[in-house]
Amino acid sequence: MSWLFFHIDHNPVGFIAGNSKVSYQGLTYYLAELCVNNEMQGKGHGSKMLHSLEDELMKREIKSLYLLTANDGLAEAFYLKNDYVVNEDRVVMKKNLC
């Protein structure tokens, strides 16, 4: 798992966590968390953090980025605004164990 921390004037803005692995498409990055300080939300910091991550991944020749988020929420709207699309080739599966 890799972590990227973002600060402005020594004040925490947020962080990104995820990992990369080799897939049949080449290197793929799985975004686990993108968190922005509540006081900093709505000011473009999340988009800047995401674009910074994308730039770094492209330098590393990572071909794609995947993430999971809830349907119809603010997070989905954020990613759609940043040119992400719903992957129709995947389905999320779960099993309750208790």
PDB file of N, CA and C in Angstrom:
ATOM      1  N   MET A   1       0.853  -1.173   0.000  1.00  0.00           N
ATOM      2  CA  MET A   1       0.000   0.000   0.000  1.00  0.00           C
ATOM      3  C   MET A   1       0.895   1.231   0.000  1.00  0.00           C
ATOM      4  N   SER A   2       0.593   2.157  -0.856  1.00  0.00           N
ATOM      5  CA  SER A   2       1.345   3.414  -0.889  1.00  0.00           C
ATOM      6  C   SER A   2       0.447   4.544  -0.393  1.00  0.00           C
ATOM      7  N   TRP A   3       1.076   5.533   0.208  1.00  0.00           N
ATOM      8  CA  TRP A   3       0.362   6.675   0.775  1.00  0.00           C
ATOM      9  C   TRP A   3       0.952   7.956   0.212  1.00  0.00           C
ATOM     10  N   LEU A   4       0.097   8.907  -0.123  1.00  0.00           N
ATOM     11  CA  LEU A   4       0.518  10.243  -0.507  1.00  0.00           C
ATOM     12  C   LEU A   4      -0.193  11.222   0.418  1.00  0.00           C
ATOM     13  N   PHE A   5       0.569  12.087   1.078  1.00  0.00           N
ATOM     14  CA  PHE A   5       0.002  13.080   1.982  1.00  0.00           C
ATOM     15  C   PHE A   5       0.135  14.458   1.353  1.00  0.00           C
ATOM     16  N   PHE A   6      -0.886  15.282   1.497  1.00  0.00           N
ATOM     17  CA  PHE A   6      -0.909  16.611   0.905  1.00  0.00           C
ATOM     18  C   PHE A   6      -1.077  17.648   2.010  1.00  0.00           C
ATOM     19  N   HIS A   7      -0.264  18.716   1.930  1.00  0.00           N
ATOM     20  CA  HIS A   7      -0.276  19.796   2.916  1.00  0.00           C
ATOM     21  C   HIS A   7      -0.232  21.144   2.209  1.00  0.00           C
ATOM     22  N   ILE A   8      -0.782  22.161   2.865  1.00  0.00           N
ATOM     23  CA  ILE A   8      -0.616  23.553   2.441  1.00  0.00           C
ATOM     24  C   ILE A   8      -0.119  24.305   3.663  1.00  0.00           C
ATOM     25  N   ASP A   9       1.049  24.888   3.549  1.00  0.00           N
ATOM     26  CA  ASP A   9       1.649  25.627   4.669  1.00  0.00           C
ATOM     27  C   ASP A   9       1.646  24.795   5.954  1.00  0.00           C
ATOM     28  N   HIS A  10       2.047  23.562   5.859  1.00  0.00           N
ATOM     29  CA  HIS A  10       2.136  22.631   6.991  1.00  0.00           C
ATOM     30  C   HIS A  10       0.779  22.232   7.565  1.00  0.00           C
ATOM     31  N   ASN A  11      -0.319  22.617   6.910  1.00  0.00           N
ATOM     32  CA  ASN A  11      -1.656  22.205   7.342  1.00  0.00           C
ATOM     33  C   ASN A  11      -2.105  21.028   6.484  1.00  0.00           C
ATOM     34  N   PRO A  12      -2.573  19.950   7.099  1.00  0.00           N
ATOM     35  CA  PRO A  12      -2.977  18.782   6.316  1.00  0.00           C
ATOM     36  C   PRO A  12      -4.205  19.073   5.456  1.00  0.00           C
ATOM     37  N   VAL A  13      -4.103  18.713   4.193  1.00  0.00           N
ATOM     38  CA  VAL A  13      -5.219  18.837   3.255  1.00  0.00           C
ATOM     39  C   VAL A  13      -5.912  17.501   3.106  1.00  0.00           C
ATOM     40  N   GLY A  14      -5.124  16.421   2.947  1.00  0.00           N
ATOM     41  CA  GLY A  14      -5.712  15.103   2.762  1.00  0.00           C
ATOM     42  C   GLY A  14      -4.659  14.073   2.424  1.00  0.00           C
ATOM     43  N   PHE A  15      -5.143  12.884   2.081  1.00  0.00           N
ATOM     44  CA  PHE A  15      -4.219  11.819   1.695  1.00  0.00           C
ATOM     45  C   PHE A  15      -4.878  10.892   0.690  1.00  0.00           C
ATOM     46  N   ILE A  16      -4.028  10.160   0.011  1.00  0.00           N
ATOM     47  CA  ILE A  16      -4.447   9.126  -0.947  1.00  0.00           C
ATOM     48  C   ILE A  16      -3.722   7.846  -0.580  1.00  0.00           C
ATOM     49  N   ALA A  17      -4.439   6.735  -0.617  1.00  0.00           N
ATOM     50  CA  ALA A  17      -3.843   5.421  -0.377  1.00  0.00           C
ATOM     51  C   ALA A  17      -4.295   4.471  -1.470  1.00  0.00           C
ATOM     52  N   GLY A  18      -3.387   3.608  -1.886  1.00  0.00           N
ATOM     53  CA  GLY A  18      -3.723   2.621  -2.901  1.00  0.00           C
ATOM     54  C   GLY A  18      -2.532   1.735  -3.196  1.00  0.00           C
ATOM     55  N   ASN A  19      -2.688   0.889  -4.182  1.00  0.00           N
ATOM     56  CA  ASN A  19      -1.597  -0.002  -4.564  1.00  0.00           C
ATOM     57  C   ASN A  19      -1.680  -0.328  -6.046  1.00  0.00           C
ATOM     58  N   SER A  20      -0.539  -0.700  -6.588  1.00  0.00           N
ATOM     59  CA  SER A  20      -0.497  -1.097  -8.001  1.00  0.00           C
ATOM     60  C   SER A  20      -0.167  -2.571  -8.104  1.00  0.00           C
ATOM     61  N   LYS A  21      -0.603  -3.153  -9.204  1.00  0.00           N
ATOM     62  CA  LYS A  21      -0.266  -4.545  -9.473  1.00  0.00           C
ATOM     63  C   LYS A  21      -0.306  -4.778 -10.967  1.00  0.00           C
ATOM     64  N   VAL A  22       0.319  -5.858 -11.375  1.00  0.00           N
ATOM     65  CA  VAL A  22       0.342  -6.231 -12.785  1.00  0.00           C
ATOM     66  C   VAL A  22      -0.958  -6.957 -13.114  1.00  0.00           C
ATOM     67  N   SER A  23      -1.601  -6.530 -14.196  1.00  0.00           N
ATOM     68  CA  SER A  23      -2.805  -7.198 -14.680  1.00  0.00           C
ATOM     69  C   SER A  23      -2.594  -7.528 -16.156  1.00  0.00           C
ATOM     70  N   TYR A  24      -3.577  -8.140 -16.771  1.00  0.00           N
ATOM     71  CA  TYR A  24      -3.463  -8.467 -18.197  1.00  0.00           C
ATOM     72  C   TYR A  24      -3.358  -7.210 -19.057  1.00  0.00           C
ATOM     73  N   GLN A  25      -3.750  -6.036 -18.505  1.00  0.00           N
ATOM     74  CA  GLN A  25      -3.668  -4.772 -19.237  1.00  0.00           C
ATOM     75  C   GLN A  25      -2.345  -4.055 -19.000  1.00  0.00           C
ATOM     76  N   GLY A  26      -1.477  -4.611 -18.182  1.00  0.00           N
ATOM     77  CA  GLY A  26      -0.261  -3.927 -17.769  1.00  0.00           C
ATOM     78  C   GLY A  26      -0.393  -3.538 -16.308  1.00  0.00           C
ATOM     79  N   LEU A  27       0.346  -2.532 -15.894  1.00  0.00           N
ATOM     80  CA  LEU A  27       0.250  -2.086 -14.511  1.00  0.00           C
ATOM     81  C   LEU A  27      -1.076  -1.357 -14.276  1.00  0.00           C
ATOM     82  N   THR A  28      -1.742  -1.693 -13.176  1.00  0.00           N
ATOM     83  CA  THR A  28      -3.015  -1.096 -12.787  1.00  0.00           C
ATOM     84  C   THR A  28      -2.901  -0.595 -11.364  1.00  0.00           C
ATOM     85  N   TYR A  29      -3.507   0.550 -11.080  1.00  0.00           N
ATOM     86  CA  TYR A  29      -3.506   1.116  -9.729  1.00  0.00           C
ATOM     87  C   TYR A  29      -4.901   0.996  -9.143  1.00  0.00           C
ATOM     88  N   TYR A  30      -4.970   0.567  -7.899  1.00  0.00           N
ATOM     89  CA  TYR A  30      -6.243   0.442  -7.184  1.00  0.00           C
ATOM     90  C   TYR A  30      -6.280   1.499  -6.086  1.00  0.00           C
ATOM     91  N   LEU A  31      -7.137   2.479  -6.260  1.00  0.00           N
ATOM     92  CA  LEU A  31      -7.283   3.564  -5.297  1.00  0.00           C
ATOM     93  C   LEU A  31      -8.164   3.089  -4.148  1.00  0.00           C
ATOM     94  N   ALA A  32      -7.593   3.012  -2.960  1.00  0.00           N
ATOM     95  CA  ALA A  32      -8.342   2.553  -1.790  1.00  0.00           C
ATOM     96  C   ALA A  32      -9.018   3.709  -1.069  1.00  0.00           C
ATOM     97  N   GLU A  33      -8.309   4.826  -0.923  1.00  0.00           N
ATOM     98  CA  GLU A  33      -8.839   5.982  -0.185  1.00  0.00           C
ATOM     99  C   GLU A  33      -8.360   7.277  -0.808  1.00  0.00           C
ATOM    100  N   LEU A  34      -9.251   8.239  -0.907  1.00  0.00           N
ATOM    101  CA  LEU A  34      -8.908   9.621  -1.194  1.00  0.00           C
ATOM    102  C   LEU A  34      -9.699  10.434  -0.179  1.00  0.00           C
ATOM    103  N   CYS A  35      -9.005  11.007   0.771  1.00  0.00           N
ATOM    104  CA  CYS A  35      -9.661  11.730   1.868  1.00  0.00           C
ATOM    105  C   CYS A  35      -9.181  13.168   1.897  1.00  0.00           C
ATOM    106  N   VAL A  36     -10.133  14.094   2.039  1.00  0.00           N
ATOM    107  CA  VAL A  36      -9.832  15.512   2.133  1.00  0.00           C
ATOM    108  C   VAL A  36     -10.356  16.017   3.474  1.00  0.00           C
ATOM    109  N   ASN A  37      -9.530  16.788   4.160  1.00  0.00           N
ATOM    110  CA  ASN A  37      -9.913  17.414   5.420  1.00  0.00           C
ATOM    111  C   ASN A  37     -11.263  18.120   5.240  1.00  0.00           C
ATOM    112  N   ASN A  38     -12.202  17.898   6.174  1.00  0.00           N
ATOM    113  CA  ASN A  38     -13.542  18.487   6.063  1.00  0.00           C
ATOM    114  C   ASN A  38     -13.508  19.988   5.826  1.00  0.00           C
ATOM    115  N   GLU A  39     -12.587  20.676   6.486  1.00  0.00           N
ATOM    116  CA  GLU A  39     -12.502  22.130   6.347  1.00  0.00           C
ATOM    117  C   GLU A  39     -11.983  22.563   4.983  1.00  0.00           C
ATOM    118  N   MET A  40     -11.389  21.636   4.240  1.00  0.00           N
ATOM    119  CA  MET A  40     -10.782  21.957   2.946  1.00  0.00           C
ATOM    120  C   MET A  40     -11.655  21.488   1.776  1.00  0.00           C
ATOM    121  N   GLN A  41     -12.736  20.784   2.049  1.00  0.00           N
ATOM    122  CA  GLN A  41     -13.558  20.244   0.973  1.00  0.00           C
ATOM    123  C   GLN A  41     -14.282  21.354   0.215  1.00  0.00           C
ATOM    124  N   GLY A  42     -14.561  21.084  -1.055  1.00  0.00           N
ATOM    125  CA  GLY A  42     -15.283  22.037  -1.887  1.00  0.00           C
ATOM    126  C   GLY A  42     -14.430  23.177  -2.425  1.00  0.00           C
ATOM    127  N   LYS A  43     -13.109  23.065  -2.304  1.00  0.00           N
ATOM    128  CA  LYS A  43     -12.203  24.128  -2.745  1.00  0.00           C
ATOM    129  C   LYS A  43     -11.265  23.664  -3.853  1.00  0.00           C
ATOM    130  N   GLY A  44     -11.535  22.491  -4.417  1.00  0.00           N
ATOM    131  CA  GLY A  44     -10.712  21.987  -5.511  1.00  0.00           C
ATOM    132  C   GLY A  44      -9.512  21.169  -5.086  1.00  0.00           C
ATOM    133  N   HIS A  45      -9.306  21.004  -3.776  1.00  0.00           N
ATOM    134  CA  HIS A  45      -8.129  20.268  -3.312  1.00  0.00           C
ATOM    135  C   HIS A  45      -8.188  18.790  -3.690  1.00  0.00           C
ATOM    136  N   GLY A  46      -9.367  18.182  -3.605  1.00  0.00           N
ATOM    137  CA  GLY A  46      -9.504  16.768  -3.964  1.00  0.00           C
ATOM    138  C   GLY A  46      -9.148  16.532  -5.419  1.00  0.00           C
ATOM    139  N   SER A  47      -9.621  17.407  -6.298  1.00  0.00           N
ATOM    140  CA  SER A  47      -9.290  17.283  -7.725  1.00  0.00           C
ATOM    141  C   SER A  47      -7.801  17.455  -7.960  1.00  0.00           C
ATOM    142  N   LYS A  48      -7.183  18.412  -7.272  1.00  0.00           N
ATOM    143  CA  LYS A  48      -5.737  18.611  -7.413  1.00  0.00           C
ATOM    144  C   LYS A  48      -4.970  17.387  -6.933  1.00  0.00           C
ATOM    145  N   MET A  49      -5.416  16.808  -5.813  1.00  0.00           N
ATOM    146  CA  MET A  49      -4.765  15.607  -5.301  1.00  0.00           C
ATOM    147  C   MET A  49      -4.889  14.465  -6.307  1.00  0.00           C
ATOM    148  N   LEU A  50      -6.092  14.291  -6.849  1.00  0.00           N
ATOM    149  CA  LEU A  50      -6.329  13.215  -7.806  1.00  0.00           C
ATOM    150  C   LEU A  50      -5.483  13.404  -9.057  1.00  0.00           C
ATOM    151  N   HIS A  51      -5.408  14.629  -9.556  1.00  0.00           N
ATOM    152  CA  HIS A  51      -4.598  14.885 -10.759  1.00  0.00           C
ATOM    153  C   HIS A  51      -3.113  14.672 -10.477  1.00  0.00           C
ATOM    154  N   SER A  52      -2.683  15.022  -9.280  1.00  0.00           N
ATOM    155  CA  SER A  52      -1.294  14.774  -8.892  1.00  0.00           C
ATOM    156  C   SER A  52      -0.996  13.279  -8.893  1.00  0.00           C
ATOM    157  N   LEU A  53      -1.920  12.487  -8.343  1.00  0.00           N
ATOM    158  CA  LEU A  53      -1.765  11.032  -8.369  1.00  0.00           C
ATOM    159  C   LEU A  53      -1.708  10.526  -9.802  1.00  0.00           C
ATOM    160  N   GLU A  54      -2.625  10.983 -10.647  1.00  0.00           N
ATOM    161  CA  GLU A  54      -2.651  10.532 -12.040  1.00  0.00           C
ATOM    162  C   GLU A  54      -1.341  10.859 -12.758  1.00  0.00           C
ATOM    163  N   ASP A  55      -0.808  12.056 -12.528  1.00  0.00           N
ATOM    164  CA  ASP A  55       0.472  12.433 -13.143  1.00  0.00           C
ATOM    165  C   ASP A  55       1.582  11.480 -12.707  1.00  0.00           C
ATOM    166  N   GLU A  56       1.627  11.172 -11.418  1.00  0.00           N
ATOM    167  CA  GLU A  56       2.652  10.259 -10.897  1.00  0.00           C
ATOM    168  C   GLU A  56       2.481   8.856 -11.490  1.00  0.00           C
ATOM    169  N   LEU A  57       1.245   8.393 -11.605  1.00  0.00           N
ATOM    170  CA  LEU A  57       1.002   7.062 -12.164  1.00  0.00           C
ATOM    171  C   LEU A  57       1.413   6.992 -13.626  1.00  0.00           C
ATOM    172  N   MET A  58       1.153   8.048 -14.380  1.00  0.00           N
ATOM    173  CA  MET A  58       1.553   8.068 -15.790  1.00  0.00           C
ATOM    174  C   MET A  58       3.071   8.025 -15.926  1.00  0.00           C
ATOM    175  N   LYS A  59       3.797   8.712 -15.035  1.00  0.00           N
ATOM    176  CA  LYS A  59       5.264   8.653 -15.055  1.00  0.00           C
ATOM    177  C   LYS A  59       5.754   7.226 -14.826  1.00  0.00           C
ATOM    178  N   ARG A  60       5.000   6.468 -14.051  1.00  0.00           N
ATOM    179  CA  ARG A  60       5.364   5.078 -13.746  1.00  0.00           C
ATOM    180  C   ARG A  60       4.802   4.093 -14.771  1.00  0.00           C
ATOM    181  N   GLU A  61       4.202   4.633 -15.839  1.00  0.00           N
ATOM    182  CA  GLU A  61       3.632   3.840 -16.929  1.00  0.00           C
ATOM    183  C   GLU A  61       2.513   2.915 -16.453  1.00  0.00           C
ATOM    184  N   ILE A  62       1.764   3.364 -15.459  1.00  0.00           N
ATOM    185  CA  ILE A  62       0.585   2.624 -15.010  1.00  0.00           C
ATOM    186  C   ILE A  62      -0.550   2.951 -15.971  1.00  0.00           C
ATOM    187  N   LYS A  63      -1.199   1.918 -16.497  1.00  0.00           N
ATOM    188  CA  LYS A  63      -2.138   2.066 -17.605  1.00  0.00           C
ATOM    189  C   LYS A  63      -3.546   2.448 -17.193  1.00  0.00           C
ATOM    190  N   SER A  64      -3.970   2.078 -15.984  1.00  0.00           N
ATOM    191  CA  SER A  64      -5.349   2.337 -15.585  1.00  0.00           C
ATOM    192  C   SER A  64      -5.453   2.468 -14.075  1.00  0.00           C
ATOM    193  N   LEU A  65      -6.545   3.084 -13.640  1.00  0.00           N
ATOM    194  CA  LEU A  65      -6.810   3.301 -12.229  1.00  0.00           C
ATOM    195  C   LEU A  65      -8.229   2.838 -11.952  1.00  0.00           C
ATOM    196  N   TYR A  66      -8.392   2.015 -10.932  1.00  0.00           N
ATOM    197  CA  TYR A  66      -9.706   1.515 -10.525  1.00  0.00           C
ATOM    198  C   TYR A  66      -9.996   1.963  -9.101  1.00  0.00           C
ATOM    199  N   LEU A  67     -11.276   2.155  -8.799  1.00  0.00           N
ATOM    200  CA  LEU A  67     -11.701   2.476  -7.441  1.00  0.00           C
ATOM    201  C   LEU A  67     -13.138   2.026  -7.254  1.00  0.00           C
ATOM    202  N   LEU A  68     -13.524   1.903  -5.997  1.00  0.00           N
ATOM    203  CA  LEU A  68     -14.908   1.609  -5.636  1.00  0.00           C
ATOM    204  C   LEU A  68     -15.470   2.800  -4.885  1.00  0.00           C
ATOM    205  N   THR A  69     -16.721   3.144  -5.158  1.00  0.00           N
ATOM    206  CA  THR A  69     -17.397   4.195  -4.409  1.00  0.00           C
ATOM    207  C   THR A  69     -18.892   3.913  -4.406  1.00  0.00           C
ATOM    208  N   ALA A  70     -19.604   4.540  -3.503  1.00  0.00           N
ATOM    209  CA  ALA A  70     -21.049   4.327  -3.387  1.00  0.00           C
ATOM    210  C   ALA A  70     -21.775   4.943  -4.579  1.00  0.00           C
ATOM    211  N   ASN A  71     -22.911   4.340  -4.924  1.00  0.00           N
ATOM    212  CA  ASN A  71     -23.749   4.852  -6.006  1.00  0.00           C
ATOM    213  C   ASN A  71     -24.428   6.157  -5.607  1.00  0.00           C
ATOM    214  N   ASP A  72     -24.524   7.069  -6.558  1.00  0.00           N
ATOM    215  CA  ASP A  72     -25.354   8.276  -6.440  1.00  0.00           C
ATOM    216  C   ASP A  72     -24.982   9.193  -5.282  1.00  0.00           C
ATOM    217  N   GLY A  73     -23.758   9.153  -4.828  1.00  0.00           N
ATOM    218  CA  GLY A  73     -23.342  10.023  -3.730  1.00  0.00           C
ATOM    219  C   GLY A  73     -22.418  11.128  -4.197  1.00  0.00           C
ATOM    220  N   LEU A  74     -21.938  11.896  -3.235  1.00  0.00           N
ATOM    221  CA  LEU A  74     -21.014  12.991  -3.548  1.00  0.00           C
ATOM    222  C   LEU A  74     -19.703  12.469  -4.131  1.00  0.00           C
ATOM    223  N   ALA A  75     -19.238  11.323  -3.632  1.00  0.00           N
ATOM    224  CA  ALA A  75     -17.980  10.771  -4.146  1.00  0.00           C
ATOM    225  C   ALA A  75     -18.128  10.377  -5.614  1.00  0.00           C
ATOM    226  N   GLU A  76     -19.243   9.720  -5.965  1.00  0.00           N
ATOM    227  CA  GLU A  76     -19.448   9.350  -7.369  1.00  0.00           C
ATOM    228  C   GLU A  76     -19.479  10.601  -8.246  1.00  0.00           C
ATOM    229  N   ALA A  77     -20.165  11.633  -7.801  1.00  0.00           N
ATOM    230  CA  ALA A  77     -20.230  12.883  -8.568  1.00  0.00           C
ATOM    231  C   ALA A  77     -18.836  13.501  -8.720  1.00  0.00           C
ATOM    232  N   PHE A  78     -18.026  13.423  -7.675  1.00  0.00           N
ATOM    233  CA  PHE A  78     -16.656  13.938  -7.721  1.00  0.00           C
ATOM    234  C   PHE A  78     -15.853  13.229  -8.808  1.00  0.00           C
ATOM    235  N   TYR A  79     -15.907  11.894  -8.829  1.00  0.00           N
ATOM    236  CA  TYR A  79     -15.123  11.153  -9.820  1.00  0.00           C
ATOM    237  C   TYR A  79     -15.657  11.365 -11.232  1.00  0.00           C
ATOM    238  N   LEU A  80     -16.968  11.427 -11.399  1.00  0.00           N
ATOM    239  CA  LEU A  80     -17.539  11.704 -12.717  1.00  0.00           C
ATOM    240  C   LEU A  80     -17.086  13.080 -13.214  1.00  0.00           C
ATOM    241  N   LYS A  81     -17.060  14.056 -12.311  1.00  0.00           N
ATOM    242  CA  LYS A  81     -16.601  15.407 -12.658  1.00  0.00           C
ATOM    243  C   LYS A  81     -15.143  15.392 -13.104  1.00  0.00           C
ATOM    244  N   ASN A  82     -14.372  14.449 -12.586  1.00  0.00           N
ATOM    245  CA  ASN A  82     -12.951  14.330 -12.924  1.00  0.00           C
ATOM    246  C   ASN A  82     -12.697  13.307 -14.025  1.00  0.00           C
ATOM    247  N   ASP A  83     -13.713  13.078 -14.869  1.00  0.00           N
ATOM    248  CA  ASP A  83     -13.610  12.270 -16.095  1.00  0.00           C
ATOM    249  C   ASP A  83     -13.496  10.770 -15.870  1.00  0.00           C
ATOM    250  N   TYR A  84     -13.943  10.272 -14.714  1.00  0.00           N
ATOM    251  CA  TYR A  84     -14.003   8.831 -14.496  1.00  0.00           C
ATOM    252  C   TYR A  84     -15.339   8.324 -15.015  1.00  0.00           C
ATOM    253  N   VAL A  85     -15.372   7.064 -15.379  1.00  0.00           N
ATOM    254  CA  VAL A  85     -16.594   6.452 -15.908  1.00  0.00           C
ATOM    255  C   VAL A  85     -16.904   5.183 -15.123  1.00  0.00           C
ATOM    256  N   VAL A  86     -18.163   4.802 -15.129  1.00  0.00           N
ATOM    257  CA  VAL A  86     -18.573   3.546 -14.516  1.00  0.00           C
ATOM    258  C   VAL A  86     -18.101   2.413 -15.413  1.00  0.00           C
ATOM    259  N   ASN A  87     -17.429   1.439 -14.845  1.00  0.00           N
ATOM    260  CA  ASN A  87     -16.918   0.300 -15.603  1.00  0.00           C
ATOM    261  C   ASN A  87     -18.027  -0.746 -15.722  1.00  0.00           C
ATOM    262  N   GLU A  88     -18.565  -0.868 -16.904  1.00  0.00           N
ATOM    263  CA  GLU A  88     -19.670  -1.812 -17.142  1.00  0.00           C
ATOM    264  C   GLU A  88     -19.186  -3.262 -17.202  1.00  0.00           C
ATOM    265  N   ASP A  89     -17.864  -3.470 -17.244  1.00  0.00           N
ATOM    266  CA  ASP A  89     -17.310  -4.818 -17.332  1.00  0.00           C
ATOM    267  C   ASP A  89     -17.080  -5.459 -15.969  1.00  0.00           C
ATOM    268  N   ARG A  90     -17.392  -4.747 -14.896  1.00  0.00           N
ATOM    269  CA  ARG A  90     -17.126  -5.255 -13.550  1.00  0.00           C
ATOM    270  C   ARG A  90     -18.401  -5.218 -12.721  1.00  0.00           C
ATOM    271  N   VAL A  91     -18.463  -6.103 -11.771  1.00  0.00           N
ATOM    272  CA  VAL A  91     -19.559  -6.129 -10.813  1.00  0.00           C
ATOM    273  C   VAL A  91     -18.950  -6.313  -9.432  1.00  0.00           C
ATOM    274  N   VAL A  92     -19.511  -5.645  -8.452  1.00  0.00           N
ATOM    275  CA  VAL A  92     -19.046  -5.802  -7.075  1.00  0.00           C
ATOM    276  C   VAL A  92     -19.862  -6.921  -6.441  1.00  0.00           C
ATOM    277  N   MET A  93     -19.166  -7.874  -5.868  1.00  0.00           N
ATOM    278  CA  MET A  93     -19.827  -9.023  -5.225  1.00  0.00           C
ATOM    279  C   MET A  93     -19.512  -8.993  -3.740  1.00  0.00           C
ATOM    280  N   LYS A  94     -20.418  -9.525  -2.939  1.00  0.00           N
ATOM    281  CA  LYS A  94     -20.165  -9.628  -1.506  1.00  0.00           C
ATOM    282  C   LYS A  94     -20.890 -10.839  -0.964  1.00  0.00           C
ATOM    283  N   LYS A  95     -20.474 -11.238   0.220  1.00  0.00           N
ATOM    284  CA  LYS A  95     -21.129 -12.331   0.920  1.00  0.00           C
ATOM    285  C   LYS A  95     -21.135 -11.983   2.406  1.00  0.00           C
ATOM    286  N   ASN A  96     -22.293 -11.970   3.018  1.00  0.00           N
ATOM    287  CA  ASN A  96     -22.387 -11.752   4.459  1.00  0.00           C
ATOM    288  C   ASN A  96     -21.989 -13.016   5.185  1.00  0.00           C
ATOM    289  N   LEU A  97     -21.089 -12.912   6.146  1.00  0.00           N
ATOM    290  CA  LEU A  97     -20.589 -14.062   6.851  1.00  0.00           C
ATOM    291  C   LEU A  97     -21.204 -14.238   8.236  1.00  0.00           C
ATOM    292  N   CYS A  98     -21.965 -13.299   8.680  1.00  0.00           N
ATOM    293  CA  CYS A  98     -22.610 -13.408  10.006  1.00  0.00           C
ATOM    294  C   CYS A  98     -24.093 -13.120   9.892  1.00  0.00           C
TER     295      CYS A  98
END
